[in-house]
Amino acid sequence: SSSNNNNNKIFLPDPRIARSVKLLRYEYYWAWSTNYVDADVLSSVGGMGIGIGINNRIFVSDVRDVYFQSNPFNFDASSSWSTTDAGAGGDGGDGDDTIRRGNKQQQHQTSLQVFAEDPSEFTIATQTSNARWIRETKGEKVLEEIGHNPIVCSGTTLGGAVAMESYLRAIIEEFDNTQCDIDGCDQGLHNYLLYSGRLLLANGNGATADAQSDPNNKNIATTNVLDRTNGTNRLALKVAEYSNNNDNTKSTASSTAIDNSKRSRRIDRIEFFSHGYGPVNTVGLFCGFGGKNALRKNGMLRRNENDVVPVVSNWDGTVTPVIHQIDRCAEIAGVLEREADLLWQLIIEGSFVDFLSDNL
């Protein structure tokens, strides 16, 4: 910006309504994502990709309440999960034996990974804010159609560069269509895009405007991946994939199920990781309604002798790469804040390098 004689800032013109930074960030996410998609893929959507690689993945994240414990791109789903094949629009089946859902498919350019909050207390429809965000942006009918689903947090999303670029462009399109400017409506639109089927039903250039909502999942095949450890039978992962099978049954999902050279869809697969199972653990509702020391009581928090801070784990005991909404878990938030203050003080004093050498 520059200043005129009246000291007023002058910005580039934007015909759209004013948006908060929480909403505006998606514009920056999208612009940056185009650098990681092949130029020929972006040519149909007017992008500015420089084609720096075909295996890129992107993770977009909140900042203030996010804590990294390891690299989320290295996450590998548990081999102890088993599947229940729900079919296209179905409610369940006998399933397979054991399947690994998080490795090769997760790395695919047209796969998207999203992270659900603890569903034990609320669904979209029963949580006041989430219901409002859907109702005020998409209407009561849409809330009735998708409101029974678990809340998926919009603060963290991971996926292949092609899928992420398309998702980000789709949510920006929804901002423009709805003219939404209420705080939090990005989460409403995030859940709408995921559960309505519009991302999977979008045409080859990734636009969602021509894609019809499909709340009954007539063209979407769903696989439920269950954690049967100790008889828990928790839903660990739900996989939704586009299906054009006329017999309304789900095709086999293997590491070669999606072929970019043969398929025009930019998002073929969405993986919904449940709380405590994926590369991101969104803990706000779990800590908020799970009682005092909810993480520790449920075996998801440990602190060994050599640990500087406590370690948060998934249900299977493996270290969760990313913890989201960590500030809502008092049993760990205070420790992290104190350690962060210490690190900043060391940086200011110039002794941070010495601290690292003594502790690594």
Short mmCIF file of C-alpha atoms in Angstrom, two decimals:
data_model
loop_
_atom_site.label_atom_id
_atom_site.label_comp_id
_atom_site.label_asym_id
_atom_site.label_seq_id
_atom_site.Cartn_x
_atom_site.Cartn_y
_atom_site.Cartn_z
CA SER A 1 0.00 0.00 0.00
CA SER A 2 1.00 3.62 -0.35
CA SER A 3 -0.20 6.84 1.21
CA ASN A 4 -1.83 9.87 -0.40
CA ASN A 5 -1.78 13.41 0.91
CA ASN A 6 -4.49 12.56 3.44
CA ASN A 7 -2.42 9.70 4.86
CA ASN A 8 -5.09 7.20 3.79
CA LYS A 9 -3.90 3.78 2.66
CA ILE A 10 -4.64 2.80 -0.91
CA PHE A 11 -5.08 -0.90 -1.72
CA LEU A 12 -5.58 -2.88 -4.88
CA PRO A 13 -9.30 -2.89 -5.75
CA ASP A 14 -11.31 -5.95 -4.70
CA PRO A 15 -15.02 -5.99 -5.59
CA ARG A 16 -15.85 -8.54 -2.92
CA ILE A 17 -17.01 -7.78 0.61
CA ALA A 18 -14.47 -7.23 3.37
CA ARG A 19 -13.32 -10.45 5.03
CA SER A 20 -11.48 -11.20 8.24
CA VAL A 21 -7.98 -12.66 8.16
CA LYS A 22 -9.49 -16.02 9.16
CA LEU A 23 -11.33 -16.08 5.85
CA LEU A 24 -8.83 -14.17 3.76
CA ARG A 25 -6.09 -16.69 4.54
CA TYR A 26 -7.63 -19.17 2.07
CA GLU A 27 -6.79 -16.77 -0.76
CA TYR A 28 -3.15 -16.90 0.28
CA TYR A 29 -3.29 -20.67 0.78
CA TRP A 30 -4.61 -21.08 -2.76
CA ALA A 31 -2.09 -18.70 -4.37
CA TRP A 32 0.76 -20.54 -2.66
CA SER A 33 -0.62 -23.98 -3.53
CA THR A 34 -0.40 -23.25 -7.24
CA ASN A 35 3.38 -23.31 -6.96
CA TYR A 36 3.24 -27.02 -6.15
CA VAL A 37 1.03 -28.25 -8.97
CA ASP A 38 2.26 -29.13 -12.44
CA ALA A 39 1.83 -26.25 -14.89
CA ASP A 40 -0.12 -28.39 -17.37
CA VAL A 41 -2.61 -29.38 -14.66
CA LEU A 42 -3.20 -25.74 -13.76
CA SER A 43 -3.57 -24.50 -17.33
CA SER A 44 -7.29 -25.30 -17.31
CA VAL A 45 -7.94 -23.13 -14.26
CA GLY A 46 -5.67 -20.19 -15.03
CA GLY A 47 -3.21 -21.02 -12.29
CA MET A 48 0.42 -19.98 -12.10
CA GLY A 49 2.03 -23.29 -11.20
CA ILE A 50 5.69 -23.77 -12.02
CA GLY A 51 5.51 -27.56 -12.09
CA ILE A 52 8.16 -28.27 -9.47
CA GLY A 53 7.08 -31.85 -8.88
CA ILE A 54 4.33 -34.44 -9.22
CA ASN A 55 4.52 -35.88 -5.70
CA ASN A 56 3.97 -32.73 -3.68
CA ARG A 57 1.67 -32.68 -0.68
CA ILE A 58 0.45 -29.64 1.20
CA PHE A 59 -0.57 -29.12 4.82
CA VAL A 60 -2.48 -25.95 5.74
CA SER A 61 -2.76 -25.22 9.43
CA ASP A 62 -3.75 -22.79 12.14
CA VAL A 63 -0.81 -21.41 14.10
CA ARG A 64 -1.64 -20.23 17.61
CA ASP A 65 -3.14 -23.48 18.90
CA VAL A 66 -1.13 -26.04 16.92
CA TYR A 67 1.76 -28.08 18.31
CA PHE A 68 4.03 -30.22 16.11
CA GLN A 69 5.48 -33.37 17.66
CA SER A 70 6.75 -34.92 14.41
CA ASN A 71 6.41 -34.63 10.64
CA PRO A 72 2.75 -35.13 9.55
CA PHE A 73 3.87 -36.10 6.04
CA ASN A 74 5.54 -39.22 7.46
CA PHE A 75 2.37 -40.54 9.08
CA ASP A 76 1.47 -44.15 8.25
CA ALA A 77 -1.94 -45.53 9.14
CA SER A 78 -2.14 -48.47 11.51
CA SER A 79 -2.10 -52.00 10.13
CA SER A 80 -4.45 -53.07 12.94
CA TRP A 81 -7.45 -51.33 11.38
CA SER A 82 -9.97 -53.38 9.43
CA THR A 83 -12.56 -52.28 6.91
CA THR A 84 -16.28 -52.30 6.57
CA ASP A 85 -17.21 -51.64 2.96
CA ALA A 86 -20.26 -49.41 3.07
CA GLY A 87 -20.74 -49.39 -0.68
CA ALA A 88 -22.06 -46.48 -2.70
CA GLY A 89 -24.53 -44.85 -0.40
CA GLY A 90 -24.67 -47.95 1.81
CA ASP A 91 -24.65 -48.39 5.54
CA GLY A 92 -22.11 -51.13 6.04
CA GLY A 93 -21.00 -54.62 5.14
CA ASP A 94 -18.85 -57.50 6.22
CA GLY A 95 -15.60 -55.80 5.25
CA ASP A 96 -12.15 -57.14 4.57
CA ASP A 97 -9.54 -58.41 7.02
CA THR A 98 -6.73 -55.91 7.61
CA ILE A 99 -5.82 -53.04 5.32
CA ARG A 100 -3.37 -50.17 5.43
CA ARG A 101 -5.16 -47.00 4.48
CA GLY A 102 -2.65 -44.25 5.12
CA ASN A 103 0.43 -44.88 3.00
CA LYS A 104 0.38 -44.99 -0.81
CA GLN A 105 -3.15 -43.71 -1.24
CA GLN A 106 -2.58 -40.90 1.21
CA GLN A 107 0.32 -39.64 -0.87
CA HIS A 108 -1.72 -39.48 -4.06
CA GLN A 109 -2.13 -36.12 -5.71
CA THR A 110 -5.92 -36.34 -5.84
CA SER A 111 -6.45 -37.44 -2.22
CA LEU A 112 -7.50 -35.11 0.59
CA GLN A 113 -7.12 -35.79 4.32
CA VAL A 114 -9.36 -34.08 6.88
CA PHE A 115 -9.64 -34.44 10.65
CA ALA A 116 -12.80 -34.91 12.68
CA GLU A 117 -13.34 -33.75 16.23
CA ASP A 118 -14.45 -36.06 19.04
CA PRO A 119 -18.03 -37.09 18.11
CA SER A 120 -19.08 -38.36 21.54
CA GLU A 121 -20.67 -35.06 22.56
CA PHE A 122 -21.69 -33.30 19.37
CA THR A 123 -22.50 -33.63 15.70
CA ILE A 124 -22.65 -30.68 13.31
CA ALA A 125 -26.35 -30.17 14.00
CA THR A 126 -26.15 -30.43 17.78
CA GLN A 127 -23.22 -28.06 18.28
CA THR A 128 -24.58 -24.51 18.29
CA SER A 129 -21.81 -22.71 16.42
CA ASN A 130 -21.30 -25.36 13.76
CA ALA A 131 -25.04 -25.60 13.12
CA ARG A 132 -25.24 -21.82 12.78
CA TRP A 133 -22.38 -21.70 10.27
CA ILE A 134 -24.16 -24.20 8.03
CA ARG A 135 -27.60 -22.66 8.49
CA GLU A 136 -26.51 -19.09 7.74
CA THR A 137 -24.40 -19.97 4.72
CA LYS A 138 -26.24 -22.88 3.08
CA GLY A 139 -29.66 -22.96 4.71
CA GLU A 140 -31.73 -25.19 6.95
CA LYS A 141 -32.23 -27.90 4.31
CA VAL A 142 -28.49 -28.48 3.94
CA LEU A 143 -28.12 -28.61 7.73
CA GLU A 144 -30.80 -31.32 7.83
CA GLU A 145 -28.96 -33.27 5.12
CA ILE A 146 -25.46 -33.23 6.60
CA GLY A 147 -25.99 -32.29 10.25
CA HIS A 148 -25.77 -35.88 11.55
CA ASN A 149 -22.07 -36.08 10.63
CA PRO A 150 -19.08 -35.54 12.95
CA ILE A 151 -17.62 -32.04 12.96
CA VAL A 152 -14.55 -31.74 10.75
CA CYS A 153 -12.27 -28.92 11.83
CA SER A 154 -11.23 -26.51 9.09
CA GLY A 155 -8.06 -25.46 10.92
CA THR A 156 -5.93 -28.28 9.51
CA THR A 157 -6.18 -30.00 6.12
CA LEU A 158 -3.65 -32.18 4.32
CA GLY A 159 -3.49 -33.67 0.85
CA GLY A 160 -1.90 -33.98 -2.53
CA ALA A 161 -1.13 -30.68 -4.23
CA VAL A 162 -3.73 -31.21 -6.96
CA ALA A 163 -6.46 -31.98 -4.43
CA MET A 164 -5.47 -29.13 -2.12
CA GLU A 165 -5.41 -26.56 -4.91
CA SER A 166 -8.88 -27.65 -5.98
CA TYR A 167 -10.25 -27.70 -2.42
CA LEU A 168 -8.90 -24.22 -1.68
CA ARG A 169 -10.33 -22.83 -4.90
CA ALA A 170 -13.66 -24.43 -4.08
CA ILE A 171 -13.90 -22.89 -0.61
CA ILE A 172 -12.98 -19.46 -2.01
CA GLU A 173 -15.78 -19.92 -4.54
CA GLU A 174 -18.15 -20.68 -1.68
CA PHE A 175 -17.08 -17.49 0.11
CA ASP A 176 -17.92 -15.53 -3.03
CA ASN A 177 -21.24 -17.32 -3.60
CA THR A 178 -22.47 -16.99 -0.01
CA GLN A 179 -20.91 -13.59 0.74
CA CYS A 180 -20.19 -15.00 4.17
CA ASP A 181 -18.35 -12.73 6.59
CA ILE A 182 -19.26 -14.19 9.99
CA ASP A 183 -16.44 -15.46 12.16
CA GLY A 184 -16.12 -19.22 11.73
CA CYS A 185 -18.11 -19.62 8.55
CA ASP A 186 -15.06 -21.19 6.88
CA GLN A 187 -15.70 -24.26 9.03
CA GLY A 188 -19.32 -24.34 7.92
CA LEU A 189 -18.33 -24.20 4.26
CA HIS A 190 -15.52 -26.71 4.88
CA ASN A 191 -18.01 -29.25 6.26
CA TYR A 192 -20.52 -28.49 3.52
CA LEU A 193 -18.00 -29.18 0.77
CA LEU A 194 -16.84 -32.40 2.42
CA TYR A 195 -20.22 -33.91 3.27
CA SER A 196 -22.34 -32.69 0.36
CA GLY A 197 -20.16 -34.54 -2.14
CA ARG A 198 -19.42 -31.44 -4.18
CA LEU A 199 -15.64 -31.90 -4.03
CA LEU A 200 -15.84 -35.46 -5.32
CA LEU A 201 -18.51 -34.63 -7.90
CA ALA A 202 -16.78 -31.56 -9.34
CA ASN A 203 -15.94 -31.69 -13.02
CA GLY A 204 -12.46 -32.17 -14.45
CA ASN A 205 -11.34 -28.56 -14.08
CA GLY A 206 -12.09 -28.69 -10.38
CA ALA A 207 -14.92 -26.15 -10.40
CA THR A 208 -17.72 -26.92 -7.97
CA ALA A 209 -20.29 -24.54 -9.42
CA ASP A 210 -21.60 -27.18 -11.83
CA ALA A 211 -21.41 -30.03 -9.33
CA GLN A 212 -24.70 -30.97 -7.76
CA SER A 213 -24.93 -31.66 -4.05
CA ASP A 214 -25.21 -35.39 -3.38
CA PRO A 215 -26.10 -35.78 0.31
CA ASN A 216 -27.38 -39.34 -0.27
CA ASN A 217 -24.01 -40.37 -1.71
CA LYS A 218 -25.51 -42.00 -4.79
CA ASN A 219 -22.25 -41.59 -6.67
CA ILE A 220 -19.86 -41.81 -3.75
CA ALA A 221 -18.47 -45.10 -2.44
CA THR A 222 -17.65 -45.15 1.26
CA THR A 223 -15.36 -47.49 3.21
CA ASN A 224 -15.39 -47.46 7.00
CA VAL A 225 -12.06 -48.44 8.55
CA LEU A 226 -12.52 -49.73 12.09
CA ASP A 227 -10.10 -50.12 14.96
CA ARG A 228 -10.91 -53.52 16.41
CA THR A 229 -8.13 -53.42 19.01
CA ASN A 230 -9.37 -54.84 22.32
CA GLY A 231 -12.86 -54.96 20.91
CA THR A 232 -13.20 -51.18 20.67
CA ASN A 233 -14.63 -51.17 17.13
CA ARG A 234 -14.06 -47.42 16.89
CA LEU A 235 -14.33 -45.75 13.50
CA ALA A 236 -10.71 -44.86 12.74
CA LEU A 237 -11.09 -43.65 9.20
CA LYS A 238 -13.84 -43.11 6.65
CA VAL A 239 -12.79 -43.11 3.02
CA ALA A 240 -15.09 -41.51 0.44
CA GLU A 241 -14.34 -41.99 -3.25
CA TYR A 242 -16.08 -40.98 -6.44
CA SER A 243 -17.90 -43.94 -7.99
CA ASN A 244 -19.55 -44.08 -11.40
CA ASN A 245 -20.52 -47.75 -11.07
CA ASN A 246 -24.01 -48.34 -12.39
CA ASP A 247 -24.59 -51.26 -10.01
CA ASN A 248 -24.19 -48.94 -7.00
CA THR A 249 -21.40 -51.01 -5.47
CA LYS A 250 -17.97 -49.88 -4.40
CA SER A 251 -14.95 -50.68 -6.51
CA THR A 252 -11.90 -52.20 -4.84
CA ALA A 253 -9.60 -49.59 -3.33
CA SER A 254 -5.96 -50.44 -3.90
CA SER A 255 -2.76 -48.46 -4.30
CA THR A 256 -3.49 -48.27 -8.04
CA ALA A 257 -7.20 -47.51 -7.80
CA ILE A 258 -6.74 -43.93 -8.97
CA ASP A 259 -4.73 -43.19 -12.09
CA ASN A 260 -4.08 -39.51 -12.84
CA SER A 261 -3.35 -40.27 -16.49
CA LYS A 262 -6.80 -41.81 -16.94
CA ARG A 263 -8.98 -39.82 -14.55
CA SER A 264 -9.95 -36.18 -14.96
CA ARG A 265 -11.21 -35.59 -11.44
CA ARG A 266 -8.99 -33.44 -9.27
CA ILE A 267 -10.25 -34.90 -5.99
CA ASP A 268 -10.97 -38.64 -6.23
CA ARG A 269 -10.70 -39.56 -2.57
CA ILE A 270 -11.34 -37.92 0.80
CA GLU A 271 -10.06 -39.54 3.98
CA PHE A 272 -11.89 -38.54 7.17
CA PHE A 273 -9.60 -39.37 10.09
CA SER A 274 -11.37 -39.76 13.42
CA HIS A 275 -10.13 -38.15 16.62
CA GLY A 276 -7.02 -39.96 17.86
CA TYR A 277 -6.21 -41.84 14.66
CA GLY A 278 -4.65 -39.57 12.07
CA PRO A 279 -1.63 -37.32 11.59
CA VAL A 280 -3.63 -34.55 13.29
CA ASN A 281 -5.48 -34.89 16.59
CA THR A 282 -8.01 -32.10 17.15
CA VAL A 283 -8.50 -32.24 20.91
CA GLY A 284 -10.75 -29.27 21.74
CA LEU A 285 -14.04 -31.09 22.28
CA PHE A 286 -12.30 -34.12 23.78
CA CYS A 287 -10.56 -32.05 26.44
CA GLY A 288 -13.45 -29.66 26.88
CA PHE A 289 -16.02 -32.35 27.68
CA GLY A 290 -13.86 -35.30 28.71
CA GLY A 291 -13.32 -34.08 32.24
CA LYS A 292 -10.12 -33.09 34.05
CA ASN A 293 -6.95 -34.66 32.62
CA ALA A 294 -8.90 -36.29 29.79
CA LEU A 295 -5.77 -37.06 27.77
CA ARG A 296 -3.92 -38.73 30.65
CA LYS A 297 -6.99 -40.66 31.86
CA ASN A 298 -7.44 -42.14 28.39
CA GLY A 299 -3.80 -43.08 27.94
CA MET A 300 -3.12 -40.35 25.36
CA LEU A 301 -0.56 -38.38 27.38
CA ARG A 302 2.74 -39.57 28.77
CA ARG A 303 5.94 -38.01 30.02
CA ASN A 304 9.06 -40.11 30.22
CA GLU A 305 12.14 -39.17 32.19
CA ASN A 306 13.91 -37.62 29.19
CA ASP A 307 10.87 -35.79 27.77
CA VAL A 308 11.12 -32.00 28.02
CA VAL A 309 7.34 -31.79 27.68
CA PRO A 310 4.57 -34.42 27.83
CA VAL A 311 3.92 -36.36 24.62
CA VAL A 312 0.41 -36.69 23.18
CA SER A 313 -0.33 -39.97 21.43
CA ASN A 314 -3.06 -41.49 19.31
CA TRP A 315 -5.24 -44.29 20.65
CA ASP A 316 -2.70 -46.90 19.53
CA GLY A 317 0.09 -45.28 21.55
CA THR A 318 2.00 -43.83 18.60
CA VAL A 319 3.06 -40.19 18.80
CA THR A 320 0.54 -37.90 17.12
CA PRO A 321 2.43 -35.72 14.61
CA VAL A 322 0.24 -32.62 15.09
CA ILE A 323 -1.97 -31.58 18.01
CA HIS A 324 -4.63 -28.98 17.24
CA GLN A 325 -6.56 -26.84 19.76
CA ILE A 326 -3.89 -27.66 22.33
CA ASP A 327 -4.78 -24.56 24.34
CA ARG A 328 -8.05 -26.23 25.37
CA CYS A 329 -6.21 -29.02 27.20
CA ALA A 330 -5.10 -27.51 30.51
CA GLU A 331 -3.05 -30.59 31.43
CA ILE A 332 -0.52 -29.79 28.72
CA ALA A 333 -1.16 -26.20 27.59
CA GLY A 334 0.51 -24.65 30.64
CA VAL A 335 3.64 -26.79 30.29
CA LEU A 336 4.00 -25.93 26.61
CA GLU A 337 3.53 -22.24 27.30
CA ARG A 338 6.21 -22.24 29.97
CA GLU A 339 8.66 -24.09 27.71
CA ALA A 340 7.88 -21.71 24.84
CA ASP A 341 8.58 -18.72 27.08
CA LEU A 342 11.88 -20.34 28.08
CA LEU A 343 12.90 -20.88 24.47
CA TRP A 344 12.08 -17.30 23.55
CA GLN A 345 14.15 -16.08 26.48
CA LEU A 346 17.07 -18.25 25.37
CA ILE A 347 16.78 -16.88 21.84
CA ILE A 348 16.79 -13.32 23.15
CA GLU A 349 19.82 -14.07 25.32
CA GLY A 350 21.62 -15.76 22.43
CA SER A 351 22.03 -19.09 24.23
CA PHE A 352 19.51 -21.09 22.19
CA VAL A 353 22.18 -23.04 20.29
CA ASP A 354 23.77 -24.12 23.58
CA PHE A 355 20.36 -25.26 24.84
CA LEU A 356 19.81 -27.38 21.72
CA SER A 357 23.23 -29.00 21.95
CA ASP A 358 22.56 -29.93 25.59
CA ASN A 359 19.10 -31.38 24.95
CA LEU A 360 19.29 -33.07 21.55
#
